[in-house]
PDB file of C-alpha atoms in Angstrom:
ATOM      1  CA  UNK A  10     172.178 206.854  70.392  1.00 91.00           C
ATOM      2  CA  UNK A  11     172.455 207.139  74.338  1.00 95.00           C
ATOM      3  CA  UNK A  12     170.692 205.278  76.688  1.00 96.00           C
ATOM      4  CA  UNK A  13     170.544 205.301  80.618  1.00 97.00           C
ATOM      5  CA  UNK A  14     169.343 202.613  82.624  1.00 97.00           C
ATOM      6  CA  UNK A  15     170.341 201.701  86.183  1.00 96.00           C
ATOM      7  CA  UNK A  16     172.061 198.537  87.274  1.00 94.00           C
ATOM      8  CA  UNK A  17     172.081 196.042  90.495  1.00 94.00           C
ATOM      9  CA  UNK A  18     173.506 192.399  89.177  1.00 91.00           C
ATOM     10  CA  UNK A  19     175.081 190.277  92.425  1.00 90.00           C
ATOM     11  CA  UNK A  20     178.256 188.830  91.897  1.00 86.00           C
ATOM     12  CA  UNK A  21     176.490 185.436  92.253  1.00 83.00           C
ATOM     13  CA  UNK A  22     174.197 186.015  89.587  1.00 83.00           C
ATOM     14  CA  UNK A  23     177.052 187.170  87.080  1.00 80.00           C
ATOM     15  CA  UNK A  24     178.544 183.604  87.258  1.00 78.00           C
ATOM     16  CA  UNK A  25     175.731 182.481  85.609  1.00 78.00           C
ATOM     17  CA  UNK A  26     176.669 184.944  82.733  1.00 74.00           C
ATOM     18  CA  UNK A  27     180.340 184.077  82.485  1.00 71.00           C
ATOM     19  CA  UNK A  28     179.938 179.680  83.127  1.00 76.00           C
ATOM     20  CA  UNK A  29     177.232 180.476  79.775  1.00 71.00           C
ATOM     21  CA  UNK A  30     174.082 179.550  81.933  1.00 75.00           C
ATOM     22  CA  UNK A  31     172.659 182.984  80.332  1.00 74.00           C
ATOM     23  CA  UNK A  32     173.762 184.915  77.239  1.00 84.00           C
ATOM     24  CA  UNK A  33     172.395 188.378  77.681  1.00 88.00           C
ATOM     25  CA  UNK A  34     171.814 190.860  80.581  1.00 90.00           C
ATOM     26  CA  UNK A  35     168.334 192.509  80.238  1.00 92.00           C
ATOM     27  CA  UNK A  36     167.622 195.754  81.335  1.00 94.00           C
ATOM     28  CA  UNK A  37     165.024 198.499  80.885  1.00 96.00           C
ATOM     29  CA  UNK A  38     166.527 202.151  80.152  1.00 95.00           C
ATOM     30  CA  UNK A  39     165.321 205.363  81.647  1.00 95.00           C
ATOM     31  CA  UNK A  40     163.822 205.845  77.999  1.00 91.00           C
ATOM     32  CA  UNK A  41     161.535 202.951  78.445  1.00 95.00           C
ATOM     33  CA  UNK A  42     163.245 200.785  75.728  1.00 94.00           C
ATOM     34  CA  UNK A  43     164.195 197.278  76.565  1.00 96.00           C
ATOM     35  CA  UNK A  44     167.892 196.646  75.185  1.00 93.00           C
ATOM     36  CA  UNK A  45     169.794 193.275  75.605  1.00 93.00           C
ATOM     37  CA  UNK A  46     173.492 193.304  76.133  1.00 91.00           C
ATOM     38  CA  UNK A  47     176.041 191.008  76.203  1.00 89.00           C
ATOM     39  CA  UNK A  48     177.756 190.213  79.975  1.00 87.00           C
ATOM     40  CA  UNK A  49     181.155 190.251  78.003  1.00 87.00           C
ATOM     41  CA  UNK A  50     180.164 194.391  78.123  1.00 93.00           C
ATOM     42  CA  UNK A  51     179.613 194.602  81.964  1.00 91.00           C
ATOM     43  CA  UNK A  52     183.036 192.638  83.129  1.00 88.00           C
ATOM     44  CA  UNK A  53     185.354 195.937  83.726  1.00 93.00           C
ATOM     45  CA  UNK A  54     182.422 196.979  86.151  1.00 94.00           C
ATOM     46  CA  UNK A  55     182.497 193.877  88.020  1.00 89.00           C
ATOM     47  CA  UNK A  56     183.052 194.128  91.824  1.00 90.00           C
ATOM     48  CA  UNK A  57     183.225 191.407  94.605  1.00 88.00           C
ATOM     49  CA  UNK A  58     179.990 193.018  95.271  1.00 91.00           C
ATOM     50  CA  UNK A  59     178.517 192.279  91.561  1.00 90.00           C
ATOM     51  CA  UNK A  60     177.695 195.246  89.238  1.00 93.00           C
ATOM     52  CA  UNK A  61     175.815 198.104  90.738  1.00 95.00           C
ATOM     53  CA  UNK A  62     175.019 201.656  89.051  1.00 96.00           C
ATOM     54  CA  UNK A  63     173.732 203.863  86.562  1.00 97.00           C
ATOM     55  CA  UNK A  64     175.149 203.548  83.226  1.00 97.00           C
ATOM     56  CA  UNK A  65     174.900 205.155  79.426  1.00 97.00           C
ATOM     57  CA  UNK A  66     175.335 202.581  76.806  1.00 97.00           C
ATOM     58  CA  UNK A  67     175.956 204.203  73.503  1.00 97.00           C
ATOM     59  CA  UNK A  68     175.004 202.571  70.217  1.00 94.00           C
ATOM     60  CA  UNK A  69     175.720 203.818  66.760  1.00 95.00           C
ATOM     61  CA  UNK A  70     173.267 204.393  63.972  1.00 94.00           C
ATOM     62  CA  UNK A  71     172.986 200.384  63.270  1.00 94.00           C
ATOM     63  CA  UNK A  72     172.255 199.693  66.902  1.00 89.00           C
ATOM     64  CA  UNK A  73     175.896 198.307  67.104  1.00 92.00           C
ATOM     65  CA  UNK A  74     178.050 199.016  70.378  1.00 93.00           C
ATOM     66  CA  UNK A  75     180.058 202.044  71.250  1.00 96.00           C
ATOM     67  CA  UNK A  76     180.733 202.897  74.557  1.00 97.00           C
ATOM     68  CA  UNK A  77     179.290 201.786  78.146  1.00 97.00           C
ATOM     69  CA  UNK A  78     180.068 203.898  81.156  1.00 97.00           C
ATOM     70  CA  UNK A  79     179.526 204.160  84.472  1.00 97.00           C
ATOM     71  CA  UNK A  80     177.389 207.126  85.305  1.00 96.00           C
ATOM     72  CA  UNK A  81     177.211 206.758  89.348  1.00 78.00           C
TER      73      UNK A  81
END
């Protein structure tokens, strides 16, 4: 299972992910589903800038993570 949603986290608000202030990351995908996904996911796309962009999470049949890349 694919799903697209886009992205705009500041760096700021990732430190609240990584000192444990938050446990998930939240986002709506293009689909309309509401998925929940763990920070520890997001941290090779994390710029001085935060995390910005469209991604494709991928899931397998037991709603377990594959794959999250980048998209633009």
């Amino acid at each position: 299972m694919d799903y697209v949603f886009d992205l705009a986290i500041g760096w700021q608000q990732m430190q609240r992910y990584y000192q444990g202030q938050a446990q998930v990351v939240i986002v709506r995908c293009l689909q309309g589903r509401v998925i929940h996904l763990h920070p520890r996911y997001l941290r090779p796309f994390l710029s001085a800038r935060g995390i910005h962009g469209r991604f494709q999470l991928t899931l397998d049949n037991e709603g377990q993570f594959l794959n999250l890349q980048r998209l633009a």
